[in-house]
mmCIF file of C-alpha atoms in Angstrom:
data_model
loop_
_atom_site.group_PDB
_atom_site.id
_atom_site.type_symbol
_atom_site.label_atom_id
_atom_site.label_comp_id
_atom_site.label_asym_id
_atom_site.label_seq_id
_atom_site.Cartn_x
_atom_site.Cartn_y
_atom_site.Cartn_z
ATOM 1 C CA MET A 1 -6.756 -16.231 23.194
ATOM 2 C CA GLN A 2 -5.507 -17.321 26.584
ATOM 3 C CA THR A 3 -6.459 -20.582 28.238
ATOM 4 C CA GLU A 4 -4.956 -22.834 30.850
ATOM 5 C CA SER A 5 -6.263 -26.032 32.387
ATOM 6 C CA PRO A 6 -5.494 -27.695 35.738
ATOM 7 C CA ALA A 7 -5.399 -30.962 33.798
ATOM 8 C CA ILE A 8 -1.920 -30.136 32.435
ATOM 9 C CA THR A 9 0.285 -32.872 33.880
ATOM 10 C CA ARG A 10 2.675 -33.718 31.041
ATOM 11 C CA ARG A 11 5.677 -31.829 32.390
ATOM 12 C CA ARG A 12 5.282 -29.130 34.985
ATOM 13 C CA PHE A 13 5.229 -26.158 32.715
ATOM 14 C CA LEU A 14 8.240 -24.471 34.264
ATOM 15 C CA ALA A 15 10.252 -25.158 37.408
ATOM 16 C CA ASP A 16 7.788 -23.616 39.897
ATOM 17 C CA SER A 17 4.942 -21.081 40.020
ATOM 18 C CA THR A 18 6.218 -19.450 36.818
ATOM 19 C CA LYS A 19 5.058 -22.450 34.774
ATOM 20 C CA THR A 20 2.852 -20.852 32.150
ATOM 21 C CA VAL A 21 3.371 -19.869 28.557
ATOM 22 C CA SER A 22 2.218 -16.353 29.388
ATOM 23 C CA ALA A 23 5.223 -16.118 31.677
ATOM 24 C CA LEU A 24 7.457 -16.568 28.660
ATOM 25 C CA ALA A 25 6.586 -13.068 27.545
ATOM 26 C CA LEU A 26 7.965 -11.850 30.874
ATOM 27 C CA ALA A 27 11.089 -13.991 30.790
ATOM 28 C CA PRO A 28 13.455 -11.242 31.984
ATOM 29 C CA GLY A 29 11.301 -10.880 35.091
ATOM 30 C CA LEU A 30 11.394 -14.613 35.682
ATOM 31 C CA SER A 31 15.156 -14.803 35.711
ATOM 32 C CA ALA A 32 15.413 -11.668 37.846
ATOM 33 C CA ARG A 33 13.077 -13.101 40.485
ATOM 34 C CA ALA A 34 14.922 -16.384 40.458
ATOM 35 C CA ALA A 35 18.219 -14.620 41.034
ATOM 36 C CA ALA A 36 16.729 -12.488 43.789
ATOM 37 C CA ALA A 37 15.402 -15.530 45.606
ATOM 38 C CA GLY A 38 18.957 -16.835 45.973
ATOM 39 C CA ASP A 39 17.932 -20.231 47.309
ATOM 40 C CA ARG A 40 16.852 -22.086 44.181
ATOM 41 C CA ARG A 41 18.694 -25.265 43.325
ATOM 42 C CA PRO A 42 20.363 -25.511 39.914
ATOM 43 C CA LEU A 43 17.879 -26.686 37.302
ATOM 44 C CA SER A 44 18.391 -30.062 35.704
ATOM 45 C CA PRO A 45 17.475 -30.643 32.031
ATOM 46 C CA ASN A 46 14.251 -32.294 33.206
ATOM 47 C CA ASP A 47 13.230 -29.090 34.988
ATOM 48 C CA LYS A 48 13.472 -26.993 31.859
ATOM 49 C CA LEU A 49 10.890 -26.218 29.214
ATOM 50 C CA ASN A 50 11.877 -27.475 25.761
ATOM 51 C CA ILE A 51 10.978 -24.706 23.322
ATOM 52 C CA ALA A 52 11.095 -24.313 19.551
ATOM 53 C CA PHE A 53 11.030 -20.930 17.837
ATOM 54 C CA ILE A 54 9.165 -20.796 14.525
ATOM 55 C CA GLY A 55 10.357 -17.565 12.933
ATOM 56 C CA VAL A 56 13.669 -16.119 14.157
ATOM 57 C CA THR A 57 13.834 -12.491 12.958
ATOM 58 C CA GLY A 58 11.694 -9.420 13.576
ATOM 59 C CA ARG A 59 9.308 -10.246 16.406
ATOM 60 C CA GLY A 60 10.802 -13.741 16.354
ATOM 61 C CA GLY A 61 14.207 -12.332 17.203
ATOM 62 C CA ASP A 62 12.720 -10.195 19.984
ATOM 63 C CA ASN A 63 10.973 -13.218 21.447
ATOM 64 C CA ILE A 64 14.143 -15.279 21.342
ATOM 65 C CA ASN A 65 16.062 -12.564 23.163
ATOM 66 C CA ASP A 66 13.422 -12.106 25.862
ATOM 67 C CA ILE A 67 12.446 -15.711 26.479
ATOM 68 C CA THR A 68 15.932 -17.188 26.561
ATOM 69 C CA GLU A 69 16.866 -14.885 29.430
ATOM 70 C CA ALA A 70 14.927 -17.283 31.656
ATOM 71 C CA GLU A 71 17.026 -20.172 32.958
ATOM 72 C CA GLU A 72 13.993 -22.461 32.733
ATOM 73 C CA VAL A 73 14.171 -22.442 28.920
ATOM 74 C CA ASN A 74 15.956 -24.978 26.732
ATOM 75 C CA VAL A 75 15.964 -24.164 23.000
ATOM 76 C CA VAL A 76 15.695 -27.483 21.166
ATOM 77 C CA ALA A 77 14.822 -26.295 17.651
ATOM 78 C CA LEU A 78 14.741 -23.270 15.363
ATOM 79 C CA CYS A 79 12.718 -22.823 12.193
ATOM 80 C CA ASP A 80 12.761 -20.225 9.442
ATOM 81 C CA VAL A 81 12.057 -20.346 5.713
ATOM 82 C CA ASN A 82 15.055 -18.096 5.102
ATOM 83 C CA GLU A 83 18.291 -20.040 5.426
ATOM 84 C CA THR A 84 20.378 -16.953 6.189
ATOM 85 C CA ASN A 85 18.108 -15.988 9.071
ATOM 86 C CA LEU A 86 18.027 -19.559 10.340
ATOM 87 C CA ASN A 87 21.790 -19.984 10.347
ATOM 88 C CA GLY A 88 22.251 -16.608 11.999
ATOM 89 C CA ALA A 89 20.001 -17.604 14.892
ATOM 90 C CA GLY A 90 21.615 -21.042 15.028
ATOM 91 C CA VAL A 91 24.981 -19.550 15.938
ATOM 92 C CA ARG A 92 23.560 -18.647 19.346
ATOM 93 C CA PHE A 93 22.095 -22.100 19.916
ATOM 94 C CA PRO A 94 24.460 -24.661 18.395
ATOM 95 C CA ALA A 95 22.647 -27.567 20.072
ATOM 96 C CA ALA A 96 19.291 -26.605 18.559
ATOM 97 C CA LYS A 97 18.196 -28.455 15.439
ATOM 98 C CA ARG A 98 17.402 -26.314 12.434
ATOM 99 C CA TYR A 99 14.356 -26.645 10.197
ATOM 100 C CA ARG A 100 12.964 -24.756 7.221
ATOM 101 C CA ASP A 101 9.511 -26.391 7.526
ATOM 102 C CA TYR A 102 7.660 -26.076 10.848
ATOM 103 C CA ARG A 103 5.664 -29.207 10.032
ATOM 104 C CA LYS A 104 8.812 -31.314 10.003
ATOM 105 C CA LEU A 105 9.919 -29.684 13.246
ATOM 106 C CA LEU A 106 6.660 -30.503 15.014
ATOM 107 C CA GLU A 107 6.642 -34.056 13.685
ATOM 108 C CA SER A 108 10.273 -34.747 14.622
ATOM 109 C CA GLU A 109 10.830 -33.066 17.999
ATOM 110 C CA LYS A 110 9.205 -35.542 20.378
ATOM 111 C CA SER A 111 10.606 -33.867 23.510
ATOM 112 C CA LEU A 112 9.128 -30.493 22.588
ATOM 113 C CA ASP A 113 6.933 -28.808 25.211
ATOM 114 C CA ALA A 114 6.072 -25.430 23.668
ATOM 115 C CA VAL A 115 6.415 -23.390 20.494
ATOM 116 C CA VAL A 116 6.786 -19.656 19.947
ATOM 117 C CA ILE A 117 5.294 -18.676 16.580
ATOM 118 C CA SER A 118 6.481 -15.386 15.060
ATOM 119 C CA ILE A 119 5.902 -15.722 11.318
ATOM 120 C CA PRO A 120 3.686 -13.810 8.840
ATOM 121 C CA ASP A 121 -0.009 -13.731 9.736
ATOM 122 C CA HIS A 122 -1.247 -16.142 7.081
ATOM 123 C CA ASN A 123 0.792 -18.957 8.631
ATOM 124 C CA HIS A 124 -0.248 -18.312 12.254
ATOM 125 C CA ALA A 125 -3.354 -20.499 12.201
ATOM 126 C CA PRO A 126 -1.939 -23.644 10.538
ATOM 127 C CA ALA A 127 1.241 -23.613 12.640
ATOM 128 C CA SER A 128 -0.682 -23.043 15.875
ATOM 129 C CA MET A 129 -3.308 -25.651 14.993
ATOM 130 C CA MET A 130 -0.721 -28.341 14.284
ATOM 131 C CA ALA A 131 1.076 -27.592 17.555
ATOM 132 C CA LEU A 132 -2.186 -27.768 19.507
ATOM 133 C CA LYS A 133 -3.171 -31.066 17.896
ATOM 134 C CA LEU A 134 0.178 -32.461 19.053
ATOM 135 C CA GLY A 135 -0.402 -31.267 22.606
ATOM 136 C CA LYS A 136 2.174 -28.447 22.589
ATOM 137 C CA HIS A 137 1.800 -25.216 24.509
ATOM 138 C CA VAL A 138 1.570 -22.279 22.088
ATOM 139 C CA TYR A 139 2.615 -18.639 22.159
ATOM 140 C CA CYS A 140 1.640 -16.992 18.855
ATOM 141 C CA GLU A 141 2.252 -13.403 17.828
ATOM 142 C CA LYS A 142 -0.576 -11.019 17.041
ATOM 143 C CA PRO A 143 -2.822 -10.955 15.162
ATOM 144 C CA LEU A 144 -3.620 -14.514 16.144
ATOM 145 C CA THR A 145 -5.111 -15.329 12.744
ATOM 146 C CA ARG A 146 -5.924 -13.746 9.407
ATOM 147 C CA THR A 147 -9.649 -14.553 9.526
ATOM 148 C CA VAL A 148 -12.412 -14.814 12.132
ATOM 149 C CA LYS A 149 -13.047 -18.433 11.113
ATOM 150 C CA GLU A 150 -9.440 -19.351 11.894
ATOM 151 C CA ALA A 151 -9.627 -17.642 15.291
ATOM 152 C CA ARG A 152 -12.754 -19.568 16.249
ATOM 153 C CA ALA A 153 -11.198 -22.857 15.160
ATOM 154 C CA LEU A 154 -8.062 -22.217 17.223
ATOM 155 C CA THR A 155 -10.124 -21.283 20.270
ATOM 156 C CA LEU A 156 -11.960 -24.612 20.140
ATOM 157 C CA ALA A 157 -8.736 -26.537 19.489
ATOM 158 C CA SER A 158 -6.991 -24.948 22.479
ATOM 159 C CA ARG A 159 -9.845 -25.949 24.796
ATOM 160 C CA GLU A 160 -9.709 -29.516 23.560
ATOM 161 C CA ALA A 161 -5.919 -29.698 23.817
ATOM 162 C CA LYS A 162 -5.880 -28.538 27.461
ATOM 163 C CA VAL A 163 -2.598 -26.729 27.002
ATOM 164 C CA ALA A 164 -1.519 -23.189 27.853
ATOM 165 C CA THR A 165 -1.892 -20.668 25.048
ATOM 166 C CA GLN A 166 -1.238 -16.963 24.575
ATOM 167 C CA MET A 167 -1.402 -14.434 21.786
ATOM 168 C CA GLY A 168 1.481 -11.956 21.843
ATOM 169 C CA ASN A 169 -0.116 -8.517 22.226
ATOM 170 C CA GLN A 170 2.556 -6.241 23.660
ATOM 171 C CA GLY A 171 0.276 -3.204 23.568
ATOM 172 C CA MET A 172 -1.777 -4.629 26.442
ATOM 173 C CA ALA A 173 1.300 -4.476 28.702
ATOM 174 C CA PHE A 174 1.497 -0.684 28.644
ATOM 175 C CA GLU A 175 0.638 1.376 31.718
ATOM 176 C CA GLY A 176 -1.898 3.431 29.792
ATOM 177 C CA ASN A 177 -4.252 0.467 29.615
ATOM 178 C CA ARG A 178 -4.343 0.214 33.389
ATOM 179 C CA PHE A 179 -5.073 3.934 33.674
ATOM 180 C CA ILE A 180 -8.027 3.567 31.315
ATOM 181 C CA ASN A 181 -9.496 0.784 33.434
ATOM 182 C CA GLU A 182 -8.867 2.655 36.691
ATOM 183 C CA TRP A 183 -10.391 5.904 35.451
ATOM 184 C CA LEU A 184 -13.508 4.233 34.131
ATOM 185 C CA ALA A 185 -13.910 2.090 37.245
ATOM 186 C CA ASP A 186 -13.644 5.246 39.388
ATOM 187 C CA GLY A 187 -16.277 6.973 37.274
ATOM 188 C CA CYS A 188 -14.064 9.994 36.646
ATOM 189 C CA ILE A 189 -15.372 10.562 33.101
ATOM 190 C CA GLY A 190 -18.802 9.000 33.429
ATOM 191 C CA PRO A 191 -20.435 6.432 31.119
ATOM 192 C CA VAL A 192 -18.644 6.065 27.788
ATOM 193 C CA ARG A 193 -20.851 6.060 24.710
ATOM 194 C CA GLU A 194 -18.409 6.823 21.923
ATOM 195 C CA VAL A 195 -14.772 5.947 21.222
ATOM 196 C CA TYR A 196 -12.371 7.133 18.522
ATOM 197 C CA VAL A 197 -9.340 4.968 17.766
ATOM 198 C CA TRP A 198 -6.771 5.380 15.028
ATOM 199 C CA SER A 199 -3.346 4.534 13.676
ATOM 200 C CA ASP A 200 -1.181 6.173 11.054
ATOM 201 C CA ARG A 201 -0.195 2.749 9.647
ATOM 202 C CA PRO A 202 0.736 1.995 6.964
ATOM 203 C CA THR A 203 1.921 5.624 6.612
ATOM 204 C CA HIS A 204 4.415 7.518 8.754
ATOM 205 C CA ARG A 205 2.266 10.118 10.511
ATOM 206 C CA GLY A 206 0.057 10.311 7.445
ATOM 207 C CA LYS A 207 2.929 10.677 4.992
ATOM 208 C CA LEU A 208 4.463 8.395 2.372
ATOM 209 C CA PRO A 209 6.504 6.292 1.902
ATOM 210 C CA GLY A 210 4.769 3.990 4.323
ATOM 211 C CA TRP A 211 5.818 1.086 6.466
ATOM 212 C CA TRP A 212 4.612 -1.118 3.616
ATOM 213 C CA PRO A 213 2.677 -0.516 0.364
ATOM 214 C CA GLN A 214 -1.118 -0.738 0.233
ATOM 215 C CA GLY A 215 -3.716 0.129 -2.355
ATOM 216 C CA ILE A 216 -1.703 -1.239 -5.274
ATOM 217 C CA GLU A 217 -2.051 -3.841 -8.013
ATOM 218 C CA ARG A 218 -0.192 -7.150 -7.987
ATOM 219 C CA PRO A 219 3.231 -6.796 -9.661
ATOM 220 C CA THR A 220 3.497 -8.410 -13.081
ATOM 221 C CA ASP A 221 7.242 -9.049 -13.295
ATOM 222 C CA THR A 222 8.690 -12.287 -11.926
ATOM 223 C CA PRO A 223 12.169 -11.818 -10.479
ATOM 224 C CA PRO A 224 14.060 -14.923 -9.343
ATOM 225 C CA VAL A 225 13.502 -16.273 -5.848
ATOM 226 C CA PRO A 226 16.487 -15.547 -3.582
ATOM 227 C CA ALA A 227 18.604 -18.671 -3.141
ATOM 228 C CA THR A 228 18.197 -18.590 0.644
ATOM 229 C CA LEU A 229 14.376 -18.320 0.640
ATOM 230 C CA ASP A 230 11.993 -21.279 0.352
ATOM 231 C CA TRP A 231 9.143 -19.433 -1.370
ATOM 232 C CA ASP A 232 6.707 -22.359 -1.314
ATOM 233 C CA LEU A 233 7.077 -22.714 2.459
ATOM 234 C CA TRP A 234 6.691 -18.962 2.917
ATOM 235 C CA LEU A 235 3.415 -19.034 0.961
ATOM 236 C CA GLY A 236 2.111 -21.894 3.098
ATOM 237 C CA PRO A 237 -1.707 -22.004 2.818
ATOM 238 C CA ALA A 238 -1.938 -18.882 0.620
ATOM 239 C CA PRO A 239 -2.835 -19.230 -3.069
ATOM 240 C CA LEU A 240 0.162 -19.837 -5.279
ATOM 241 C CA ARG A 241 1.737 -16.738 -6.825
ATOM 242 C CA PRO A 242 5.203 -15.871 -8.164
ATOM 243 C CA TYR A 243 7.790 -14.538 -5.755
ATOM 244 C CA HIS A 244 8.262 -10.776 -5.686
ATOM 245 C CA PRO A 245 10.057 -8.424 -3.264
ATOM 246 C CA ALA A 246 6.731 -6.540 -3.032
ATOM 247 C CA TYR A 247 5.749 -9.222 -0.480
ATOM 248 C CA VAL A 248 8.915 -10.236 1.377
ATOM 249 C CA PRO A 249 10.193 -9.226 3.835
ATOM 250 C CA PHE A 250 7.581 -7.373 5.928
ATOM 251 C CA LYS A 251 5.680 -5.837 2.984
ATOM 252 C CA TRP A 252 3.192 -8.714 3.078
ATOM 253 C CA ARG A 253 0.990 -6.839 5.585
ATOM 254 C CA GLY A 254 -0.684 -4.858 2.801
ATOM 255 C CA TRP A 255 -1.877 -7.941 0.867
ATOM 256 C CA TRP A 256 -5.162 -9.682 1.747
ATOM 257 C CA ASP A 257 -3.717 -13.166 1.183
ATOM 258 C CA PHE A 258 -1.068 -12.553 3.844
ATOM 259 C CA GLY A 259 -2.123 -9.749 6.208
ATOM 260 C CA SER A 260 -4.821 -7.226 7.065
ATOM 261 C CA GLY A 261 -3.261 -3.772 6.803
ATOM 262 C CA GLY A 262 -3.144 -1.147 9.517
ATOM 263 C CA LEU A 263 -6.255 -2.445 11.289
ATOM 264 C CA GLY A 264 -4.809 -5.938 11.650
ATOM 265 C CA ASP A 265 -1.384 -4.643 12.611
ATOM 266 C CA MET A 266 -2.213 -1.853 15.067
ATOM 267 C CA GLY A 267 -5.903 -2.307 15.834
ATOM 268 C CA ILE A 268 -4.915 -5.238 18.024
ATOM 269 C CA HIS A 269 -2.938 -2.775 20.157
ATOM 270 C CA ASN A 270 -5.166 0.301 20.051
ATOM 271 C CA ILE A 271 -8.655 -1.224 20.078
ATOM 272 C CA VAL A 272 -8.174 -4.136 22.472
ATOM 273 C CA PRO A 273 -7.743 -1.834 25.518
ATOM 274 C CA VAL A 274 -11.184 -0.413 24.718
ATOM 275 C CA PHE A 275 -12.676 -3.916 24.640
ATOM 276 C CA SER A 276 -11.078 -4.611 28.015
ATOM 277 C CA ALA A 277 -12.098 -1.368 29.701
ATOM 278 C CA LEU A 278 -15.669 -1.308 28.365
ATOM 279 C CA ARG A 279 -16.234 -5.071 28.440
ATOM 280 C CA LEU A 280 -17.205 -5.159 24.770
ATOM 281 C CA GLY A 281 -18.259 -8.297 22.942
ATOM 282 C CA ALA A 282 -19.246 -8.734 19.321
ATOM 283 C CA PRO A 283 -20.559 -5.615 17.524
ATOM 284 C CA SER A 284 -24.221 -5.456 16.582
ATOM 285 C CA SER A 285 -23.416 -3.664 13.320
ATOM 286 C CA LEU A 286 -20.589 -2.056 11.390
ATOM 287 C CA ASP A 287 -20.013 -0.104 8.211
ATOM 288 C CA ALA A 288 -16.822 0.972 6.486
ATOM 289 C CA SER A 289 -15.432 3.244 3.802
ATOM 290 C CA SER A 290 -11.990 3.536 2.246
ATOM 291 C CA THR A 291 -9.785 5.021 -0.398
ATOM 292 C CA PRO A 292 -10.065 3.194 -3.772
ATOM 293 C CA GLY A 293 -10.130 -0.572 -3.380
ATOM 294 C CA PHE A 294 -7.965 -3.122 -5.149
ATOM 295 C CA PRO A 295 -8.662 -6.834 -5.631
ATOM 296 C CA GLU A 296 -5.629 -8.079 -3.723
ATOM 297 C CA SER A 297 -4.253 -5.301 -1.526
ATOM 298 C CA VAL A 298 -5.707 -3.421 1.422
ATOM 299 C CA PRO A 299 -6.881 0.151 0.658
ATOM 300 C CA LEU A 300 -4.386 2.824 1.640
ATOM 301 C CA ALA A 301 -6.736 4.302 4.243
ATOM 302 C CA ASN A 302 -9.913 3.058 5.932
ATOM 303 C CA VAL A 303 -12.658 4.213 8.288
ATOM 304 C CA VAL A 304 -14.741 1.624 10.134
ATOM 305 C CA HIS A 305 -17.709 2.356 12.420
ATOM 306 C CA PHE A 306 -18.749 -0.311 14.967
ATOM 307 C CA GLU A 307 -21.846 -0.319 17.169
ATOM 308 C CA PHE A 308 -21.960 -2.362 20.377
ATOM 309 C CA PRO A 309 -25.079 -3.044 22.437
ATOM 310 C CA ALA A 310 -25.486 -2.150 26.104
ATOM 311 C CA ARG A 311 -23.765 -4.498 28.576
ATOM 312 C CA GLY A 312 -25.679 -4.608 31.851
ATOM 313 C CA GLU A 313 -25.322 -1.155 33.433
ATOM 314 C CA LEU A 314 -22.941 -0.017 30.646
ATOM 315 C CA PRO A 315 -24.568 1.938 27.778
ATOM 316 C CA ALA A 316 -24.344 1.122 24.070
ATOM 317 C CA VAL A 317 -21.103 2.236 22.444
ATOM 318 C CA LYS A 318 -20.086 3.520 19.025
ATOM 319 C CA LEU A 319 -16.459 2.842 18.120
ATOM 320 C CA HIS A 320 -14.806 4.587 15.173
ATOM 321 C CA TRP A 321 -11.558 3.331 13.608
ATOM 322 C CA TYR A 322 -9.327 5.396 11.292
ATOM 323 C CA ASP A 323 -6.047 4.457 9.613
ATOM 324 C CA GLY A 324 -3.699 5.444 6.780
ATOM 325 C CA GLY A 325 -3.408 9.059 7.952
ATOM 326 C CA ILE A 326 -7.153 9.753 8.239
ATOM 327 C CA MET A 327 -7.951 11.406 11.564
ATOM 328 C CA PRO A 328 -11.121 12.157 13.502
ATOM 329 C CA PRO A 329 -11.937 15.815 14.283
ATOM 330 C CA ARG A 330 -9.789 17.333 16.996
ATOM 331 C CA PRO A 331 -11.872 17.368 20.200
ATOM 332 C CA GLU A 332 -12.780 20.884 21.303
ATOM 333 C CA GLU A 333 -12.048 19.935 24.897
ATOM 334 C CA LEU A 334 -8.470 18.816 24.174
ATOM 335 C CA ASP A 335 -5.974 21.214 25.758
ATOM 336 C CA ASP A 336 -4.504 23.640 23.223
ATOM 337 C CA ASP A 337 -0.945 22.713 24.189
ATOM 338 C CA ARG A 338 -1.485 18.988 23.730
ATOM 339 C CA GLU A 339 -0.492 17.349 20.469
ATOM 340 C CA PHE A 340 -3.274 15.597 18.593
ATOM 341 C CA GLU A 341 -1.201 12.435 18.189
ATOM 342 C CA THR A 342 -1.318 11.058 14.653
ATOM 343 C CA ARG A 343 0.108 7.597 15.435
ATOM 344 C CA GLY A 344 -2.910 6.390 17.372
ATOM 345 C CA TRP A 345 -4.728 6.789 20.689
ATOM 346 C CA ASN A 346 -8.189 6.669 22.197
ATOM 347 C CA PRO A 347 -10.245 9.713 23.257
ATOM 348 C CA LEU A 348 -13.495 8.451 24.755
ATOM 349 C CA ARG A 349 -16.742 10.377 24.739
ATOM 350 C CA ARG A 350 -18.625 10.100 27.988
ATOM 351 C CA ARG A 351 -21.898 11.674 26.796
ATOM 352 C CA GLN A 352 -23.382 12.487 23.426
ATOM 353 C CA GLY A 353 -21.498 15.513 22.105
ATOM 354 C CA GLN A 354 -19.009 15.784 24.966
ATOM 355 C CA ASN A 355 -15.410 14.526 24.895
ATOM 356 C CA ALA A 356 -13.421 13.446 27.906
ATOM 357 C CA GLY A 357 -10.599 15.644 26.630
ATOM 358 C CA ARG A 358 -7.877 13.259 27.758
ATOM 359 C CA ARG A 359 -5.514 11.012 25.882
ATOM 360 C CA LEU A 360 -6.402 7.463 26.871
ATOM 361 C CA GLY A 361 -3.978 5.525 24.729
ATOM 362 C CA TRP A 362 -1.893 2.404 25.286
ATOM 363 C CA ARG A 363 1.270 4.493 24.957
ATOM 364 C CA GLU A 364 0.277 6.779 27.840
ATOM 365 C CA THR A 365 2.518 6.279 30.883
ATOM 366 C CA THR A 366 1.365 9.026 33.272
ATOM 367 C CA PRO A 367 -2.093 10.304 34.230
ATOM 368 C CA HIS A 368 -3.373 13.452 32.577
ATOM 369 C CA PRO A 369 -2.482 16.465 34.800
ATOM 370 C CA ARG A 370 -6.141 17.229 35.512
ATOM 371 C CA VAL A 371 -6.707 13.692 36.705
ATOM 372 C CA ALA A 372 -3.634 13.892 38.925
ATOM 373 C CA GLN A 373 -4.737 17.258 40.345
ATOM 374 C CA GLN A 374 -8.194 15.933 41.154
ATOM 375 C CA GLY A 375 -6.706 12.885 42.841
ATOM 376 C CA LEU A 376 -8.564 10.468 40.568
#
């Protein structure tokens, strides 16, 4: 989700041509360019963007580090449901007000221009929606929402709010994505009709223990809530349930009420480049299979098959997703000395029964040797 409107007049988004929320993700580059220019006047408080960070550890901590490198940023507030995390971040920004509840932050901080949302997935939509309704620019980590309905609602709200918005999808910044687009645009592998995409998540290269548990029953014991954690605020819009360390921290990704497993975590990185390169829209059909299902947690491993209709001169496409250590067959055309990467990448089939034989993944940083030799 990325929109921006020329009607934004509230405060010029940043000091000059860098005034967009998307530029926040490139904050180190902003400050470097400003320093290189050498002729910029010192920024007054009115020139700076007043930002609040909702979520201050994990991706939240990364975002704080990156964004605050830009001199155009003024941190006015911090929010986290864990008091220890909140106070730790507050040491760096003593002037910033501290909140446990993002709703109170958004209601109280009248000078706020933008928010950076880096909290568990089930809270993305309500936090982003409230910020949009209040006319704040929004940067929200991936996946943007937990459900399709939430994503559609946020898209409409962002258009109505006429503010700048961006979903944090770091995988799209990798060089490999540009190579995919360049190769396909040059026609070096021909029309693509089939794509295989995978991730080892939640496992580690197909082995346990995983990054987080999946395919399990809800725990029945009820340990006490840590004194520093506001469990009710962490649950947010999710159905009420007792606290358990099986959910917090980070392990929430394997539970349907909070996350969406390996597909929601890594599909946003590995599949989105395919959508970009092949100009895909909504699928015309899909079917899926998995390891044994559980009422509340994501199956340990899943296979999903999508079919997409033709797009103008581009042929129909079949896209296959694998996770949890399940892998597609090794392509016959893949060089014998090349590892069949288990973590996730994208071989594309150009014709029925023929594989391009090249790794086209978002982690790729250099062209395949054959492509380089052929000058493509």
